[in-house]
PDB file of C-alpha atoms in Angstrom:
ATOM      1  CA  UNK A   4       0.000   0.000   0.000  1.00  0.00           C
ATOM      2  CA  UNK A   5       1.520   3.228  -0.973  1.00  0.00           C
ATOM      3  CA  UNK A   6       1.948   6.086   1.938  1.00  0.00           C
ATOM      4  CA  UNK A   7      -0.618   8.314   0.956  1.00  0.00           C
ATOM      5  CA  UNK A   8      -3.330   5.373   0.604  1.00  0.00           C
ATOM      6  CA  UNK A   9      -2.081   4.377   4.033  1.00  0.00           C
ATOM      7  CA  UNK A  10      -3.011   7.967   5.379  1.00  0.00           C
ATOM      8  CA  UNK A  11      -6.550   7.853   4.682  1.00  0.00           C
ATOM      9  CA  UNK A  12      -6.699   4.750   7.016  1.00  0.00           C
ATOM     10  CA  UNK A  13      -5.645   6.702   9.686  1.00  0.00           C
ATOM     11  CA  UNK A  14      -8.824   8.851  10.065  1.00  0.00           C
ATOM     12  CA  UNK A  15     -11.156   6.261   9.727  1.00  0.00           C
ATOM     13  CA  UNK A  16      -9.104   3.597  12.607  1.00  0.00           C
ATOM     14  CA  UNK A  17     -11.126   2.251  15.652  1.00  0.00           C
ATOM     15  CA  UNK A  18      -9.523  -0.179  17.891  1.00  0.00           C
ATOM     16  CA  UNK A  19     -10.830  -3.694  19.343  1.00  0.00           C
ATOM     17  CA  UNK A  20      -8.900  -5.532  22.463  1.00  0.00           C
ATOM     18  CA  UNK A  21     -10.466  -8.703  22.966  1.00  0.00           C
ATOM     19  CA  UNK A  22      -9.879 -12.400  22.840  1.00  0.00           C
ATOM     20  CA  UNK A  23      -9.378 -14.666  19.979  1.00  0.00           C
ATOM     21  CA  UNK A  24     -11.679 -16.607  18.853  1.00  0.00           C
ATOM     22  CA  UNK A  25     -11.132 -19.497  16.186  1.00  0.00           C
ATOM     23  CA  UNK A  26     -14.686 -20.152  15.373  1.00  0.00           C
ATOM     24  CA  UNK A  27     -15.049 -15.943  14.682  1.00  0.00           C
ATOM     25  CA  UNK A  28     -18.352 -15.382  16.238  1.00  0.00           C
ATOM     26  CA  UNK A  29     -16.842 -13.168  19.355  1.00  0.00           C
ATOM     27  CA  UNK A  30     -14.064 -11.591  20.052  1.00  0.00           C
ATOM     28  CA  UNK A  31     -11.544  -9.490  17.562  1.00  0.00           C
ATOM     29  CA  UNK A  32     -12.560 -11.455  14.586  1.00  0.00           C
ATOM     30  CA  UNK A  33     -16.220 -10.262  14.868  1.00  0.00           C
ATOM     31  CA  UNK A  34     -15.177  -7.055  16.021  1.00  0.00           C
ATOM     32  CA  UNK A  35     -13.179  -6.728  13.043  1.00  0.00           C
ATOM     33  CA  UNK A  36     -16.315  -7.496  11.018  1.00  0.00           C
ATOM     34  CA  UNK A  37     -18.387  -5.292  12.522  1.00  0.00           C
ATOM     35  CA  UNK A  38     -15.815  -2.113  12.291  1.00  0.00           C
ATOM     36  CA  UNK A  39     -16.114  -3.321   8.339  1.00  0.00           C
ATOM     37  CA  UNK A  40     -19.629  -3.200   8.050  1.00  0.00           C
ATOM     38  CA  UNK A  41     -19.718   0.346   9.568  1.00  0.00           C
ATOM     39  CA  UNK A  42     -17.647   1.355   6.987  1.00  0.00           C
ATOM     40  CA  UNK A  43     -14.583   1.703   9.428  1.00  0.00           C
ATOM     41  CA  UNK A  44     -10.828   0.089   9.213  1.00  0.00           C
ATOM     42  CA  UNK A  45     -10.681  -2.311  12.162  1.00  0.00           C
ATOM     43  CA  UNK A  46      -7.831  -2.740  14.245  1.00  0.00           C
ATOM     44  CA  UNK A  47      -7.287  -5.466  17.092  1.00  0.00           C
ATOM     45  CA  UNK A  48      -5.129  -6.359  20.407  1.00  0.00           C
ATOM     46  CA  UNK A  49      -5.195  -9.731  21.438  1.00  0.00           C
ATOM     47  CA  UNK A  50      -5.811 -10.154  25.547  1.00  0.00           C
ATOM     48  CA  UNK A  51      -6.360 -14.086  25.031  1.00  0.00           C
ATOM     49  CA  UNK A  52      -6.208 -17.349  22.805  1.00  0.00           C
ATOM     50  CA  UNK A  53      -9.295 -19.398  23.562  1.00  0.00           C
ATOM     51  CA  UNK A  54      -9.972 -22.951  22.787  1.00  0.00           C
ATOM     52  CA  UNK A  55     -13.725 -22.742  21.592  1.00  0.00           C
ATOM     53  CA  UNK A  56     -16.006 -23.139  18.862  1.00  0.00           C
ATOM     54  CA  UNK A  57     -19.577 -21.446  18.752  1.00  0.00           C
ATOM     55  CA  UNK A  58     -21.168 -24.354  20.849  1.00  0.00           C
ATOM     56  CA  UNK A  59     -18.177 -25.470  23.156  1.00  0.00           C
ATOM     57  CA  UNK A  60     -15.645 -23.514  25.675  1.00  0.00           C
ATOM     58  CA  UNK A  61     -12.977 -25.675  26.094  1.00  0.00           C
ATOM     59  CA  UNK A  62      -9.657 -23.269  27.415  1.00  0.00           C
ATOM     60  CA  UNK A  63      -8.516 -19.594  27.434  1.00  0.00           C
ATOM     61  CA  UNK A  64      -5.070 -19.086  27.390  1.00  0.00           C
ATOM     62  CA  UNK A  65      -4.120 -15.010  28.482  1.00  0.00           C
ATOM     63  CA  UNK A  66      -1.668 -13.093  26.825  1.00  0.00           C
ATOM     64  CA  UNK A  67       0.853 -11.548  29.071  1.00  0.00           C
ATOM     65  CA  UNK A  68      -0.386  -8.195  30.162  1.00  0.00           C
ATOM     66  CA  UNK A  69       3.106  -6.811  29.160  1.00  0.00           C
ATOM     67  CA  UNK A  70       2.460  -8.062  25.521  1.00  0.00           C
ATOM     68  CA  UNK A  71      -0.534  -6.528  25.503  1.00  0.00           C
ATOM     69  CA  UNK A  72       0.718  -2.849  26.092  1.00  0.00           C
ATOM     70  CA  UNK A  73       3.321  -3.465  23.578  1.00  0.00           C
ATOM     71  CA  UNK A  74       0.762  -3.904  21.206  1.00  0.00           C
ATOM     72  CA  UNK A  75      -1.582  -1.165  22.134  1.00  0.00           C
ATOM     73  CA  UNK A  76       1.825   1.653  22.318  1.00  0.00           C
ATOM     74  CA  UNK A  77       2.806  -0.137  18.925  1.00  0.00           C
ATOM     75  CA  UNK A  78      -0.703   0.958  17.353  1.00  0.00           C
ATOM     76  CA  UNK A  79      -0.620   4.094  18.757  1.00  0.00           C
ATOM     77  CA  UNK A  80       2.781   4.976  17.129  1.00  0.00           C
ATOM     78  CA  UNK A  81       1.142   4.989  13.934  1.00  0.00           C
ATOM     79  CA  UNK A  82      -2.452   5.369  14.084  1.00  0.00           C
ATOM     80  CA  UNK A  83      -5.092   7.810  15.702  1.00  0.00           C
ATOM     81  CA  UNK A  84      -7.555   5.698  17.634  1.00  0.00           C
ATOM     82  CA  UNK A  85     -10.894   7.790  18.915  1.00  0.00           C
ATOM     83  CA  UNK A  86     -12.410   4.835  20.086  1.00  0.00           C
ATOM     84  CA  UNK A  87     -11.734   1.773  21.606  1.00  0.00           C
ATOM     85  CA  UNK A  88     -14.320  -1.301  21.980  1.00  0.00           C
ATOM     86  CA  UNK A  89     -12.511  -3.691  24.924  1.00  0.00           C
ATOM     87  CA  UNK A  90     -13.612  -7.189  25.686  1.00  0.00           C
ATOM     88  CA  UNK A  91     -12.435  -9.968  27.785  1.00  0.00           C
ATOM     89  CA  UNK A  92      -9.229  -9.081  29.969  1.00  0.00           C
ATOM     90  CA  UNK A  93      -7.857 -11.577  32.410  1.00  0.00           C
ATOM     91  CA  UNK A  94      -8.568  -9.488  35.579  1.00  0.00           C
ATOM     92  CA  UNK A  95      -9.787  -6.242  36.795  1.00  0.00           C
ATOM     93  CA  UNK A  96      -6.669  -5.174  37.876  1.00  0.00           C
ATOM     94  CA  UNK A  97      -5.225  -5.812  34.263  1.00  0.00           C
ATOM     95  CA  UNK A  98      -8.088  -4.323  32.841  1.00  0.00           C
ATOM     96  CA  UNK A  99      -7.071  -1.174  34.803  1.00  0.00           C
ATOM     97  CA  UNK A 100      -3.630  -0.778  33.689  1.00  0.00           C
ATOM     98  CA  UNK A 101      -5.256  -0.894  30.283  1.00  0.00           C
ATOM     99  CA  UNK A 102      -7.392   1.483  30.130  1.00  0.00           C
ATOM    100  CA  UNK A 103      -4.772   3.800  32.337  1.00  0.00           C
ATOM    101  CA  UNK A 104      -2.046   3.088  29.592  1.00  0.00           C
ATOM    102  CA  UNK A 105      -4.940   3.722  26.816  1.00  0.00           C
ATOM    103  CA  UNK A 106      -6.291   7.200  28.528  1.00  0.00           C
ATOM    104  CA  UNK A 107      -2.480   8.282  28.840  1.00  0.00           C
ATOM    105  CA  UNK A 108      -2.014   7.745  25.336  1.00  0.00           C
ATOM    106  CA  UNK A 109      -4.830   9.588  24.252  1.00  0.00           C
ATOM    107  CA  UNK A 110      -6.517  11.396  26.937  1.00  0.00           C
ATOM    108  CA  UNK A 111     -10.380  12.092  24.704  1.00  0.00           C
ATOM    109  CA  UNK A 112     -10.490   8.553  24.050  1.00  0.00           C
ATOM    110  CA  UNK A 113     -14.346   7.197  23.975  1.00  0.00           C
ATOM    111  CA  UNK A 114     -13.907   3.988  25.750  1.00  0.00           C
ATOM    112  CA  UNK A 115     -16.571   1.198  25.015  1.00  0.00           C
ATOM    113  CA  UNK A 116     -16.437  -1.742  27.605  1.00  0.00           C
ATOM    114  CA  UNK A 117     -17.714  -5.003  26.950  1.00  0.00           C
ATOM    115  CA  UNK A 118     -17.769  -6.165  30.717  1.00  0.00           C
ATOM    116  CA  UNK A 119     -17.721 -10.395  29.827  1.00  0.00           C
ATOM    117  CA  UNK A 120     -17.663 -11.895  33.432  1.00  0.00           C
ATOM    118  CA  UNK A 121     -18.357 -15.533  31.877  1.00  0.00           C
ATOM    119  CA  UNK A 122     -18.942 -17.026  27.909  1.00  0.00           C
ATOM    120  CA  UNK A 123     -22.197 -18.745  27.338  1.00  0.00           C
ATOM    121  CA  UNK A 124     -20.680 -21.775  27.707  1.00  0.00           C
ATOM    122  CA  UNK A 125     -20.398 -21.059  31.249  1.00  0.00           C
ATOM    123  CA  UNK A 126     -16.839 -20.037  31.411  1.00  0.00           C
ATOM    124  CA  UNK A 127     -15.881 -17.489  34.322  1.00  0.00           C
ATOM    125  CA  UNK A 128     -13.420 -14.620  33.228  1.00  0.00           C
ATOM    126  CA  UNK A 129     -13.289 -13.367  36.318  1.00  0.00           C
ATOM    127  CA  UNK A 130     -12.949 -15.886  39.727  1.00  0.00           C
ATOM    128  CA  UNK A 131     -11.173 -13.106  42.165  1.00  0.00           C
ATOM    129  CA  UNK A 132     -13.218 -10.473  43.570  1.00  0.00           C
ATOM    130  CA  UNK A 133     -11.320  -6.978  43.351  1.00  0.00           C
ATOM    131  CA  UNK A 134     -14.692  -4.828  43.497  1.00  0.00           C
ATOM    132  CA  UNK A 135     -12.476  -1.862  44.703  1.00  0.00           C
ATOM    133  CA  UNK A 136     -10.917  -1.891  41.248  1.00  0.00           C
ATOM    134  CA  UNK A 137     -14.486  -0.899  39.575  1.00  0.00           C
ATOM    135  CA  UNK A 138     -14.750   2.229  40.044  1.00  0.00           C
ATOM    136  CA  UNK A 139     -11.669   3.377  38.563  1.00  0.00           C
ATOM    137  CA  UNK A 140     -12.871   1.360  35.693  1.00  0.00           C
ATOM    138  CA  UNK A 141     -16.039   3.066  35.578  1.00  0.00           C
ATOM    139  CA  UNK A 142     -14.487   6.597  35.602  1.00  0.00           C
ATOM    140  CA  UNK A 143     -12.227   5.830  32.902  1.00  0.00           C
ATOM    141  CA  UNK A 144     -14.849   4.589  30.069  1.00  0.00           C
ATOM    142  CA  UNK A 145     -17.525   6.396  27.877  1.00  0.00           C
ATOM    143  CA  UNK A 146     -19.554   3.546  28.387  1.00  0.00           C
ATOM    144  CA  UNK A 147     -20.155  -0.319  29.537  1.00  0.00           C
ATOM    145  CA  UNK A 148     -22.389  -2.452  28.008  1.00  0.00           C
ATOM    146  CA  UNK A 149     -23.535  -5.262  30.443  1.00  0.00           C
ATOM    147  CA  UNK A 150     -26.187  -7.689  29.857  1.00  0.00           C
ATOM    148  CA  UNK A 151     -28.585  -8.420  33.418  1.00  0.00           C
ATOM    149  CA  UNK A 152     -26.489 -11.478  34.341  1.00  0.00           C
ATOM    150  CA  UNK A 153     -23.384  -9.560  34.482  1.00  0.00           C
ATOM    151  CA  UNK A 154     -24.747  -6.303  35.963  1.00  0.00           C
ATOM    152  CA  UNK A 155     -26.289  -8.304  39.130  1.00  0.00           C
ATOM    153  CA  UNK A 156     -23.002  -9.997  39.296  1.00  0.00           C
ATOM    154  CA  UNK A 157     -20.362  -6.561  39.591  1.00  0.00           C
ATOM    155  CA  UNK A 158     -21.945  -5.924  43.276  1.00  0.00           C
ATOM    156  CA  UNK A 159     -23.081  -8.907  44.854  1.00  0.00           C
ATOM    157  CA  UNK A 160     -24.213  -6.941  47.797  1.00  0.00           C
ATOM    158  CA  UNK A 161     -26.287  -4.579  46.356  1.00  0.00           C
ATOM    159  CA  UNK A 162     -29.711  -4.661  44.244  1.00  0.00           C
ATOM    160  CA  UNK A 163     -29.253  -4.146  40.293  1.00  0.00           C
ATOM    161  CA  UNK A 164     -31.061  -1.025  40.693  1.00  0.00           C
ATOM    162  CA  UNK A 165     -28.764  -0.143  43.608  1.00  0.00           C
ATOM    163  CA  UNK A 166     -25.929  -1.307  41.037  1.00  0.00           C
ATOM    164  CA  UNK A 167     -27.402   1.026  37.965  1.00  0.00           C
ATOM    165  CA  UNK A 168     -27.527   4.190  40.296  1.00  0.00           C
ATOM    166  CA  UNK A 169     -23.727   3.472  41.484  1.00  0.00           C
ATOM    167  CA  UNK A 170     -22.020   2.860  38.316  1.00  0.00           C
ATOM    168  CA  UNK A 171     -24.827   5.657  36.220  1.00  0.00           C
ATOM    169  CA  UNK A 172     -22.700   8.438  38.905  1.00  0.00           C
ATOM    170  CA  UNK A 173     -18.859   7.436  37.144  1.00  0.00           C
ATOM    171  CA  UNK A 174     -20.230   6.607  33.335  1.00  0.00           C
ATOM    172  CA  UNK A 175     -22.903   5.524  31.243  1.00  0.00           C
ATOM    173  CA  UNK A 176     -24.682   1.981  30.521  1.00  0.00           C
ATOM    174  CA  UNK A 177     -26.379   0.261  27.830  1.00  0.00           C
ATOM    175  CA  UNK A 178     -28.230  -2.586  29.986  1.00  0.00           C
ATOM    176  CA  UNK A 179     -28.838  -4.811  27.158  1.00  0.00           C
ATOM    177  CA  UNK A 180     -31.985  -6.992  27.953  1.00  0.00           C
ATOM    178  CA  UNK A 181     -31.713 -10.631  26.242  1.00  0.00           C
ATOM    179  CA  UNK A 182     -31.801 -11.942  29.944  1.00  0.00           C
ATOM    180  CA  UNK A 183     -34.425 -10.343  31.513  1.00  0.00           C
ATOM    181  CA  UNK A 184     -37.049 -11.743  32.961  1.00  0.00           C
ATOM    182  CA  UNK A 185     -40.021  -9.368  32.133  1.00  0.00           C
ATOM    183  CA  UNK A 186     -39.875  -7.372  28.906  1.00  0.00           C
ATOM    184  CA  UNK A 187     -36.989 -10.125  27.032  1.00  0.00           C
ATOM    185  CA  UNK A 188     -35.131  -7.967  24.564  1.00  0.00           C
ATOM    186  CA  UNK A 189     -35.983  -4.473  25.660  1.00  0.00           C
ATOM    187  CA  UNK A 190     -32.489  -2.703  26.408  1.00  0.00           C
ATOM    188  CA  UNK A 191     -32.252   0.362  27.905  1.00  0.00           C
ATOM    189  CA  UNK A 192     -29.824   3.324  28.143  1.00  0.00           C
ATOM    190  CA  UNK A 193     -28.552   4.881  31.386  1.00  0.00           C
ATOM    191  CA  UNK A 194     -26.671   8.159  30.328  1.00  0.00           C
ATOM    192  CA  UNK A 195     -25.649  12.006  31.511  1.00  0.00           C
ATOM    193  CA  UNK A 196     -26.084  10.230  35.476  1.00  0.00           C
ATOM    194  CA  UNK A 197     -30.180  10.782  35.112  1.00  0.00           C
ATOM    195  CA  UNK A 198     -31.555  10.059  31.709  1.00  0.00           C
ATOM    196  CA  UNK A 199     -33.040   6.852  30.854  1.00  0.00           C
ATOM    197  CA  UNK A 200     -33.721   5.915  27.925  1.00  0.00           C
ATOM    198  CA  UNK A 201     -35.902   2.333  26.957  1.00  0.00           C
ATOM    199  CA  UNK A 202     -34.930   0.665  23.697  1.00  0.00           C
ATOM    200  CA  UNK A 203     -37.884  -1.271  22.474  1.00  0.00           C
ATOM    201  CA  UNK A 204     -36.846  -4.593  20.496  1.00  0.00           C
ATOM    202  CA  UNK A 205     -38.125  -4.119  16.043  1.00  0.00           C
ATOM    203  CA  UNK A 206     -37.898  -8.160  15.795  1.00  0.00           C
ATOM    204  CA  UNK A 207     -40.597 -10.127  17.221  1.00  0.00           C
ATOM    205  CA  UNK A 208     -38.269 -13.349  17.200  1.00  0.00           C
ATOM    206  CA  UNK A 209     -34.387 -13.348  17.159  1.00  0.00           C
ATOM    207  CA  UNK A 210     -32.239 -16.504  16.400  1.00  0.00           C
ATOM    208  CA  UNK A 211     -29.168 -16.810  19.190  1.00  0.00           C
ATOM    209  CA  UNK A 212     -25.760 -16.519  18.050  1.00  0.00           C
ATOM    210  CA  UNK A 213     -22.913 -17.063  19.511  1.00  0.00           C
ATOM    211  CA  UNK A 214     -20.958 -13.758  20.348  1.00  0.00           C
ATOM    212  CA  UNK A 215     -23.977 -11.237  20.127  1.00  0.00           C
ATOM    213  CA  UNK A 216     -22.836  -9.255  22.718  1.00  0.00           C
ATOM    214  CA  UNK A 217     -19.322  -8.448  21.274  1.00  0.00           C
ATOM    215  CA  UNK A 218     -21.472  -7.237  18.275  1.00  0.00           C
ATOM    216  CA  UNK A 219     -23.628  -4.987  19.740  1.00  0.00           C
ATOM    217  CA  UNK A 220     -20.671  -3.506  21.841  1.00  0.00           C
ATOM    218  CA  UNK A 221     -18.659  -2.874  18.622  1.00  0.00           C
ATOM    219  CA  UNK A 222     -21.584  -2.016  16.369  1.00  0.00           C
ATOM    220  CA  UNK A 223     -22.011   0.417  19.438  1.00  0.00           C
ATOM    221  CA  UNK A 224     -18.095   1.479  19.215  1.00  0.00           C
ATOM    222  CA  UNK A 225     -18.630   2.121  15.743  1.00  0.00           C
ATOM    223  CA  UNK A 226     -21.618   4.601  15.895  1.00  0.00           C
ATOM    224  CA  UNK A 227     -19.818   6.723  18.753  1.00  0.00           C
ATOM    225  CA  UNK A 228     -16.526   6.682  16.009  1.00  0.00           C
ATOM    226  CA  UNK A 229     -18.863   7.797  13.396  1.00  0.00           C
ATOM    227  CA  UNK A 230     -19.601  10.804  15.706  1.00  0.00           C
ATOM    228  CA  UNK A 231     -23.479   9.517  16.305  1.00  0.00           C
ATOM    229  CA  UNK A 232     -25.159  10.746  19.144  1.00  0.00           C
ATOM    230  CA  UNK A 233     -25.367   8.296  21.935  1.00  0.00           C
ATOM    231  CA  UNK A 234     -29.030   7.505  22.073  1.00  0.00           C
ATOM    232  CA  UNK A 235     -29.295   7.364  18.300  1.00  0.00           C
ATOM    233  CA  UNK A 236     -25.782   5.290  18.194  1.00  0.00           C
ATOM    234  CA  UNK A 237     -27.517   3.027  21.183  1.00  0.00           C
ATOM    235  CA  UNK A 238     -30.738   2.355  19.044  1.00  0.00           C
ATOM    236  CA  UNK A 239     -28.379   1.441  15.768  1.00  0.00           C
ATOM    237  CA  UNK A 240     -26.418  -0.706  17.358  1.00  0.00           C
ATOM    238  CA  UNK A 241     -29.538  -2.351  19.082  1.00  0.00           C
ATOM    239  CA  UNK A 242     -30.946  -2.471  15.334  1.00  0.00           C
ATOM    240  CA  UNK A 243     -27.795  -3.923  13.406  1.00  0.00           C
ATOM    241  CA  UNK A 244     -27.451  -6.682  16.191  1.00  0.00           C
ATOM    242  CA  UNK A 245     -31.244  -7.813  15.364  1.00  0.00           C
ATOM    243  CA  UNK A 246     -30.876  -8.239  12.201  1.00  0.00           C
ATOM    244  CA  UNK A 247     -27.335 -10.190  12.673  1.00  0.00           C
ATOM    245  CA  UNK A 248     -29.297 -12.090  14.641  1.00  0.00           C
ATOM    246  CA  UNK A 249     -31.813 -12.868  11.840  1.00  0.00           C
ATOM    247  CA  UNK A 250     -28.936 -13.206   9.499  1.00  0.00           C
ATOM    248  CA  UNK A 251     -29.676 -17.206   9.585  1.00  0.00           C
ATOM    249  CA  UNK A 252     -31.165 -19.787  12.290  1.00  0.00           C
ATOM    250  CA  UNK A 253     -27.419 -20.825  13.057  1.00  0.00           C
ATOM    251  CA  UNK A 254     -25.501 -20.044  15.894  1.00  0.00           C
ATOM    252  CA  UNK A 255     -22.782 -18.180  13.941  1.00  0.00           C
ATOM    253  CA  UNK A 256     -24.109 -15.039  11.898  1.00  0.00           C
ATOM    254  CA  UNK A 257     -23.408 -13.010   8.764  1.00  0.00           C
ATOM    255  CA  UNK A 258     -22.852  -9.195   8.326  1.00  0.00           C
ATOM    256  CA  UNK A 259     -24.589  -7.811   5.551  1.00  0.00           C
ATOM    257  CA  UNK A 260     -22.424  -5.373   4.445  1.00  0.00           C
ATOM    258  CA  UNK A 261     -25.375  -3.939   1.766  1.00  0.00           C
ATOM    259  CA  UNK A 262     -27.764  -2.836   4.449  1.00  0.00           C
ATOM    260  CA  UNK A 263     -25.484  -2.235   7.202  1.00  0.00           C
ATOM    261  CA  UNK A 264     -27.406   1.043   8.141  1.00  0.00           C
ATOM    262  CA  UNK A 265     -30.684   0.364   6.829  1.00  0.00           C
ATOM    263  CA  UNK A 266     -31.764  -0.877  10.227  1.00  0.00           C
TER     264      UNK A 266
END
């Protein structure tokens, strides 16, 4: 690629740091798919290799956290990164020295966590409990995007709404609602510390696949880097990820580049 081709890149970046995974429904791979289909040039850090296929979590395998700022300072040598989507991380406390090292690179970068406490499977990302680490977390991203499983299980001790009020002081939530038990598939966005705003589902059915969540969080990470306004880029991303999920009845869907905004 000649020099000036490779410049244009560089205005339209956005960065993924996530796990890989070989059957390429979660994790960088999707990501990477999803930048695409917004029309965006995709970058990736890898924070694991997992051992998986869309129906079966077999091993995870972390990347040293060193390697993993080598290859976020690397990227940032060469590219200008607005936005970041982040995904599975070992630990909390690793997941803090990355977004510290990522917010000292770039201090306006639009954070989008992807707060994956265990894969469908069952997997659990994160045994230890190092709840004082959250809030640091919190502070430092734009916005998490927990589904109600997860969200109940950050602070144990307290209710969800008790949970929602907390974290809605330090940064903003998209509660997405595939696991709730009244109104299935109704997400809703917490933002600005006292709006809230409810994100009706346009599908009546959905088929389950296998990494959903990484592609709502990216299609999400993609609106923001397209300089959408957050409720709008909440409701597109909410829209693209129904109809991935309608893509086919499999577990493992298909981006349709063609239509990628006509939600």
């Amino acid at each position: 690629m000649q020099e000036e081709d490779c410049s244009l890149l560089i205005d339209n970046c956005i960065l993924t740091i996530a796990g890989h995974d070989p059957s390429a429904g979660a994790g960088i791979t999707s990501d990477i798919k999803t930048f695409e289909a917004h029309g965006l040039y995709g970058l990736s850090v890898c924070t694991a290799i997992t051992v998986q296929n869309d129906i079966d979590f077999k091993k995870c395998v972390w990347v040293e956290p060193d390697v993993i700022i080598s290859q976020i300072e690397t990227l940032f040598e060469r590219f200008t990164l607005p936005v970041v989507k982040i995904g599975i991380v070992e630990s909390w406390s690793v997941l803090l020295r990355i977004v510290n090292k990522l917010k000292a690179l770039n201090s306006e970068i639009k954070i989008v966590l992807d707060p994956i406490i265990k894969a469908s499977s069952g997997y659990d990302f994160h045994t230890e409990e190092n709840q004082d680490l959250l809030d640091k977390i919190w502070e430092a991203c734009y916005i998490i995007t927990p589904n109600y499983d997860e969200i109940k299980s950050l602070y144990p001790k307290l209710s969800i709404e008790e949970t929602i009020e907390h974290i809605s002081d330090l940064t903003n939530i998209y509660l997405k609602g595939g696991h709730r038990e009244e109104k299935k598939g109704w997400d809703v966005l917490y933002h600005c510390g006292i709006v809230q705003t409810n994100i009706e589902p346009n599908a009546t059915t959905v088929f389950q696949k296998h990494g959903s969540g990484c592609v709502l969080s990216s299609s999400l990470a993609s609106n923001i880097a397209l300089d959408i306004a957050l409720e709008d880029a909440s409701k597109n991303s909410k829209y693209y990820t129904e109809v991935f999920l309608n893509s086919n009845k499999s577990l493992l869907g298909v981006h349709n580049y063609k239509n990628s905004f006509n939600y």
